[in-house]
Coordinates of C-alpha atoms in Angstrom, one line a residue:
X1 CA 0.0 0.0 0.0
X2 CA 1.3 3.5 -0.9
X3 CA 0.7 6.8 0.8
X4 CA 0.4 10.3 -0.7
X5 CA 3.8 11.8 -1.6
X6 CA 4.4 15.5 -1.0
X7 CA 5.9 17.8 -3.6
X8 CA 9.7 17.4 -3.8
X9 CA 10.1 21.0 -2.6
X10 CA 8.1 20.2 0.6
X11 CA 9.8 16.9 1.2
X12 CA 13.1 18.7 1.2
X13 CA 12.2 21.3 3.7
X14 CA 13.7 20.7 7.1
X15 CA 11.5 21.5 10.1
X16 CA 11.9 24.9 11.8
X17 CA 14.0 24.5 14.9
X18 CA 12.7 26.6 17.8
X19 CA 14.8 27.8 20.7
X20 CA 15.8 25.1 23.1
X21 CA 13.6 24.7 26.2
X22 CA 15.1 25.7 29.5
X23 CA 14.5 24.7 33.1
X24 CA 12.7 28.0 33.7
X25 CA 11.4 30.9 31.7
X26 CA 14.0 33.1 33.3
X27 CA 16.9 30.9 32.0
X28 CA 15.5 30.7 28.5
X29 CA 17.7 32.9 26.4
X30 CA 17.4 30.8 23.2
X31 CA 14.3 32.6 21.8
X32 CA 14.2 36.4 21.3
X33 CA 11.5 37.0 23.9
X34 CA 11.1 39.9 26.4
X35 CA 11.6 38.9 30.1
X36 CA 8.6 41.1 31.1
X37 CA 4.9 40.4 31.8
X38 CA 2.4 41.9 29.4
X39 CA 2.1 45.7 29.3
X40 CA -0.4 47.5 31.6
X41 CA -4.0 46.8 30.5
X42 CA -3.1 44.2 27.9
X43 CA -3.8 41.1 30.0
X44 CA -7.2 42.6 31.1
X45 CA -8.2 43.3 27.5
X46 CA -7.2 39.9 26.4
X47 CA -8.9 38.1 29.3
X48 CA -12.2 39.9 28.6
X49 CA -12.3 38.5 25.1
X50 CA -11.8 34.9 26.3
X51 CA -15.5 34.9 27.3
X52 CA -16.5 34.9 23.7
X53 CA -14.2 32.2 22.4
X54 CA -17.3 30.5 20.9
X55 CA -17.3 33.2 18.3
X56 CA -15.0 33.6 15.2
X57 CA -12.6 36.5 15.3
X58 CA -12.9 39.4 12.9
X59 CA -11.3 38.0 9.8
X60 CA -10.8 41.6 8.5
X61 CA -8.8 42.7 11.5
X62 CA -10.8 46.0 11.2
X63 CA -10.1 47.5 14.6
X64 CA -6.4 46.4 14.5
X65 CA -5.9 47.9 11.1
X66 CA -7.5 51.2 12.2
X67 CA -5.2 51.3 15.2
X68 CA -2.1 50.5 13.2
X69 CA -3.0 53.0 10.5
X70 CA -3.3 55.7 13.1
X71 CA 0.0 54.7 14.7
X72 CA 2.0 54.7 11.5
X73 CA 0.0 57.3 9.5
X74 CA -0.9 54.9 6.7
X75 CA -4.2 53.7 5.2
X76 CA -5.9 50.5 6.4
X77 CA -5.5 49.0 2.9
X78 CA -1.7 49.2 3.4
X79 CA -1.8 46.7 6.2
X80 CA -1.8 42.9 6.3
X81 CA -1.9 41.1 9.6
X82 CA -0.8 37.5 10.3
X83 CA 0.1 35.0 13.0
X84 CA 3.4 36.7 13.5
X85 CA 5.5 38.5 10.9
X86 CA 6.8 35.1 9.7
X87 CA 3.2 34.3 8.5
X88 CA 3.1 37.5 6.5
X89 CA 6.6 36.6 5.2
X90 CA 5.4 33.2 4.0
X91 CA 2.4 34.7 2.3
X92 CA 4.4 37.5 0.6
X93 CA 6.9 35.0 -0.9
X94 CA 4.1 32.6 -2.0
X95 CA 2.2 35.6 -3.6
X96 CA 5.1 36.8 -5.7
X97 CA 7.5 33.9 -6.2
X98 CA 7.0 30.3 -7.4
X99 CA 8.6 27.5 -9.4
X100 CA 11.3 28.9 -11.7
X101 CA 11.6 32.1 -9.7
X102 CA 14.4 33.2 -7.4
X103 CA 14.4 34.9 -4.0
X104 CA 17.6 36.7 -3.0
X105 CA 18.4 36.7 0.7
X106 CA 21.3 37.3 3.1
X107 CA 22.9 34.4 4.9
X108 CA 23.3 33.7 7.8
X109 CA 19.9 35.4 8.5
X110 CA 16.5 34.4 9.9
X111 CA 16.1 30.6 9.7
X112 CA 12.6 30.8 8.3
X113 CA 13.7 32.6 5.1
X114 CA 15.0 29.6 3.1
X115 CA 12.1 27.5 4.4
X116 CA 9.5 30.0 3.2
X117 CA 11.2 30.1 -0.2
X118 CA 11.3 26.3 -0.5
X119 CA 7.6 26.0 0.4
X120 CA 6.7 28.4 -2.4
X121 CA 8.6 26.3 -4.9
X122 CA 11.0 29.1 -5.7
X123 CA 14.8 28.9 -5.5
X124 CA 16.7 30.7 -2.7
X125 CA 19.8 32.6 -3.8
X126 CA 21.8 33.1 -0.6
X127 CA 24.3 35.9 -0.3
X128 CA 26.9 35.5 2.5
X129 CA 27.2 38.2 5.1
X130 CA 30.3 40.3 5.2
X131 CA 33.0 39.4 7.8
X132 CA 31.5 42.0 10.2
X133 CA 28.1 40.1 10.1
X134 CA 26.4 42.8 8.0
X135 CA 24.5 42.5 4.7
X136 CA 26.7 42.6 1.6
X137 CA 24.4 45.0 -0.3
X138 CA 26.6 45.1 -3.4
X139 CA 26.6 41.3 -3.6
X140 CA 22.9 41.1 -3.0
X141 CA 22.2 43.6 -5.8
X142 CA 24.5 41.7 -8.1
X143 CA 22.6 38.5 -7.4
X144 CA 19.4 39.9 -8.8
X145 CA 18.6 38.4 -12.2
X146 CA 15.6 38.3 -14.6
X147 CA 14.3 35.4 -12.5
X148 CA 14.4 37.3 -9.2
X149 CA 10.9 38.1 -7.8
X150 CA 11.7 38.9 -4.2
X151 CA 14.7 40.3 -2.2
X152 CA 14.8 39.9 1.6
X153 CA 16.5 42.4 3.9
X154 CA 16.7 41.8 7.6
X155 CA 17.5 44.8 9.7
X156 CA 18.6 44.3 12.4
X157 CA 19.7 41.0 11.1
X158 CA 18.7 37.9 13.1
X159 CA 20.8 36.2 14.5
X160 CA 23.9 38.5 14.0
X161 CA 22.5 41.9 15.1
X162 CA 23.8 44.6 12.8
X163 CA 21.5 46.9 10.8
X164 CA 21.3 47.9 7.2
X165 CA 22.0 51.6 6.9
X166 CA 19.6 54.0 5.1
X167 CA 22.3 54.6 2.4
X168 CA 22.7 50.9 1.9
X169 CA 19.0 50.2 1.5
X170 CA 18.6 53.1 -0.9
X171 CA 21.5 51.8 -2.9
X172 CA 19.9 48.4 -3.1
X173 CA 16.5 49.7 -4.1
X174 CA 18.1 51.8 -6.8
X175 CA 19.6 48.7 -8.4
X176 CA 16.6 46.3 -7.9
X177 CA 13.9 46.6 -10.7
X178 CA 10.6 48.1 -9.5
X179 CA 8.7 44.9 -10.3
X180 CA 10.8 42.9 -7.7
X181 CA 9.3 42.9 -4.2
X182 CA 11.8 44.0 -1.5
X183 CA 10.8 42.8 1.9
X184 CA 12.4 44.8 4.7
X185 CA 12.0 42.7 7.9
X186 CA 12.1 45.0 10.9
X187 CA 11.1 42.6 13.7
X188 CA 13.5 44.2 16.1
X189 CA 13.2 47.9 14.9
X190 CA 12.2 49.2 18.3
X191 CA 15.6 48.2 19.7
X192 CA 17.6 50.2 17.1
X193 CA 19.6 53.2 18.3
X194 CA 21.9 53.7 15.3
X195 CA 21.0 57.0 13.7
X196 CA 22.3 55.7 10.3
X197 CA 19.9 52.7 10.3
X198 CA 17.5 52.2 7.4
X199 CA 13.8 52.8 7.9
X200 CA 11.6 50.5 5.8
X201 CA 8.6 52.9 6.3
X202 CA 10.7 55.8 4.9
X203 CA 11.8 53.7 1.9
X204 CA 8.2 52.7 1.2
X205 CA 7.3 56.4 0.7
X206 CA 9.3 56.5 -2.5
X207 CA 9.5 52.8 -3.4
X208 CA 6.1 51.1 -3.8
X209 CA 7.8 47.7 -4.2
X210 CA 8.8 47.7 -0.6
X211 CA 7.0 45.6 2.0
X212 CA 7.9 46.3 5.7
X213 CA 7.4 43.5 8.2
X214 CA 6.8 44.3 11.9
X215 CA 5.7 42.2 14.9
X216 CA 4.2 42.4 18.4
X217 CA 6.3 39.4 19.5
X218 CA 9.4 41.3 20.4
X219 CA 9.2 44.8 21.9
X220 CA 5.6 44.5 22.8
X221 CA 6.1 41.1 24.5
X222 CA 3.2 39.3 22.8
X223 CA 5.2 36.4 21.4
X224 CA 2.7 33.8 22.6
X225 CA -0.3 35.4 20.9
X226 CA 1.2 35.6 17.4
X227 CA 0.5 39.0 15.9
X228 CA 2.6 40.4 13.1
X229 CA 1.8 42.7 10.2
X230 CA 3.1 44.0 6.9
X231 CA 3.0 47.6 5.6
X232 CA 3.1 48.2 1.9
X233 CA 1.4 49.6 -1.1
X234 CA -2.3 48.6 -1.5
X235 CA -1.5 46.5 -4.6
X236 CA 1.1 44.5 -2.7
X237 CA -1.0 44.2 0.4
X238 CA -4.0 42.9 -1.6
X239 CA -1.9 39.9 -2.6
X240 CA -0.4 39.4 0.8
X241 CA -3.8 39.4 2.5
X242 CA -4.7 36.1 0.8
X243 CA -4.6 33.8 3.8
X244 CA -6.4 31.2 5.8
X245 CA -9.4 32.9 7.3
X246 CA -9.6 33.8 11.0
X247 CA -5.9 33.3 11.5
X248 CA -5.4 36.2 14.0
X249 CA -7.6 35.6 17.0
X250 CA -9.8 38.2 18.6
X251 CA -7.7 37.8 21.8
X252 CA -4.6 38.5 19.9
X253 CA -6.1 41.5 18.0
X254 CA -7.4 43.2 21.2
X255 CA -4.1 42.6 23.0
X256 CA -2.2 44.2 20.2
X257 CA -4.5 47.2 20.1
X258 CA -4.1 47.6 23.9
X259 CA -0.4 47.3 23.6
X260 CA -0.3 50.1 21.0
X261 CA -2.0 52.2 23.6
X262 CA 0.9 51.6 26.0
X263 CA 3.7 52.9 23.7
X264 CA 5.5 54.9 26.4
X265 CA 5.6 51.9 28.8
X266 CA 6.8 49.7 25.9
X267 CA 9.6 52.1 25.1
X268 CA 10.7 52.2 28.7
X269 CA 11.0 48.5 28.7
X270 CA 12.9 48.5 25.5
X271 CA 15.4 51.0 26.9
X272 CA 16.0 48.6 29.8
X273 CA 16.8 45.8 27.3
X274 CA 19.0 48.1 25.2
X275 CA 21.0 49.1 28.3
X276 CA 21.4 45.5 29.3
X277 CA 22.3 44.5 25.7
X278 CA 25.1 47.0 25.8
X279 CA 26.3 45.9 29.2
X280 CA 26.5 42.2 28.1
X281 CA 28.2 43.1 24.8
X282 CA 30.8 45.2 26.6
X283 CA 31.5 42.5 29.1
X284 CA 31.9 39.9 26.4
X285 CA 34.2 42.1 24.4
X286 CA 36.3 42.8 27.5
X287 CA 36.6 39.0 28.1
X288 CA 38.1 38.6 24.6
X289 CA 35.0 37.5 22.6
X290 CA 34.2 38.7 19.1
X291 CA 30.8 40.4 19.2
X292 CA 29.3 42.2 16.2
X293 CA 27.5 45.4 17.0
X294 CA 23.9 44.4 17.8
X295 CA 20.9 46.7 17.4
X296 CA 18.4 44.0 18.4
X297 CA 17.6 42.3 21.7
X298 CA 20.4 39.7 21.5
X299 CA 24.1 39.4 20.9
X300 CA 25.9 37.1 18.5
X301 CA 29.1 35.1 19.1
X302 CA 30.6 34.0 15.7
X303 CA 32.5 31.0 17.2
X304 CA 32.1 28.7 14.1
X305 CA 32.8 25.0 14.9
X306 CA 32.7 25.7 18.7
X307 CA 29.0 26.8 18.6
X308 CA 27.7 23.7 20.3
X309 CA 30.5 23.6 22.9
X310 CA 30.0 27.3 23.8
X311 CA 26.2 26.8 24.2
X312 CA 26.9 23.8 26.5
X313 CA 29.1 26.0 28.7
X314 CA 26.2 28.3 29.3
X315 CA 23.9 25.7 30.9
X316 CA 21.6 25.8 32.8
X317 CA 20.9 28.9 30.8
X318 CA 19.5 27.9 27.3
X319 CA 21.1 29.9 24.4
X320 CA 20.7 29.3 20.7
X321 CA 23.6 27.6 18.9
X322 CA 23.8 27.5 15.1
X323 CA 26.0 24.5 14.5
X324 CA 29.2 25.5 12.7
X325 CA 28.4 29.2 12.8
X326 CA 27.8 30.8 16.1
X327 CA 25.7 31.3 19.2
X328 CA 22.9 33.8 19.7
X329 CA 22.2 35.0 23.3
X330 CA 18.9 36.7 23.9
X331 CA 19.0 39.6 26.4
X332 CA 16.9 38.5 29.4
X333 CA 16.7 39.1 33.1
X334 CA 20.1 40.5 34.4
X335 CA 20.5 37.5 36.7
X336 CA 20.3 35.1 33.7
X337 CA 22.6 37.4 31.7
X338 CA 25.1 37.3 34.5
X339 CA 25.1 33.5 34.5
X340 CA 26.1 33.6 30.8
X341 CA 28.8 36.1 31.5
X342 CA 30.2 34.0 34.3
X343 CA 30.2 30.9 32.1
X344 CA 32.0 32.8 29.3
X345 CA 34.7 34.5 31.3
X346 CA 37.2 32.9 29.0
X347 CA 36.9 32.8 25.2
X348 CA 37.3 29.6 23.2

């Protein structure tokens, strides 16, 4: 007896590897989460919606789009919500690239990028990062061919941390044909302090082929509710909105709206994380580790073949090794960060 056989592109896709579990939430620095409880009012707003879980959510995300449109001074038809920005990413690639097409992306970057490309049936064209862990913009532009349908930009880059500058992004956009979608993934944008950093929203004003990805999972601390969104031109957004109905729950939508109303409190928390990020990076550099400049809520140790061994040294704290490449350490509670610094007093 035979069983159904998936498409070769699907059969070849490895499973996404989430951050390694830890003995406690406080010691889990393997996923880029915030170490704080929900913002004021968010838990109450979400809890109130639990009483109507027998009802379908608003598939049109009407109130969420109105709140986001007011926050970012865009129109509701420029917004596409999803179960995390990674959901919007998958849909964008599937909408604009398929078999025979190419998607240009930096590497090492977000682990979901090549998976999303493979699922669409397109071919991933990976462009290595520069030695300082930044995007090689010239190489990415040179990799664009007549088969290219999407270019991915991750700023700050996950898992290495550096940003793409405004000048670099503009240089890339000037060399990419206007019919090619340029996805600017800004999942960690709230943590950026570099004044030279690119702004996807600013680029969108003059380049309608730009799609900006944002999320409530990082700075807003709603990782467990899965709310992300894309901002783009109406024509692009119309294609990206094609999705499984009712994906973003009412609980998630109302929590996101409530979180938008607590922007000042969110920014204060982010400042705490940024200060702790700088403290950890400074201590690691002083101990002799190589640490690229991070503008996100994590730091990167490019230790190559020693990645698994370095991660093991950090136990019981759980960090994220990328075998053969490096280790990403999320910035968490200072006590957990201190345990990592103690474990890594001496470099490999």
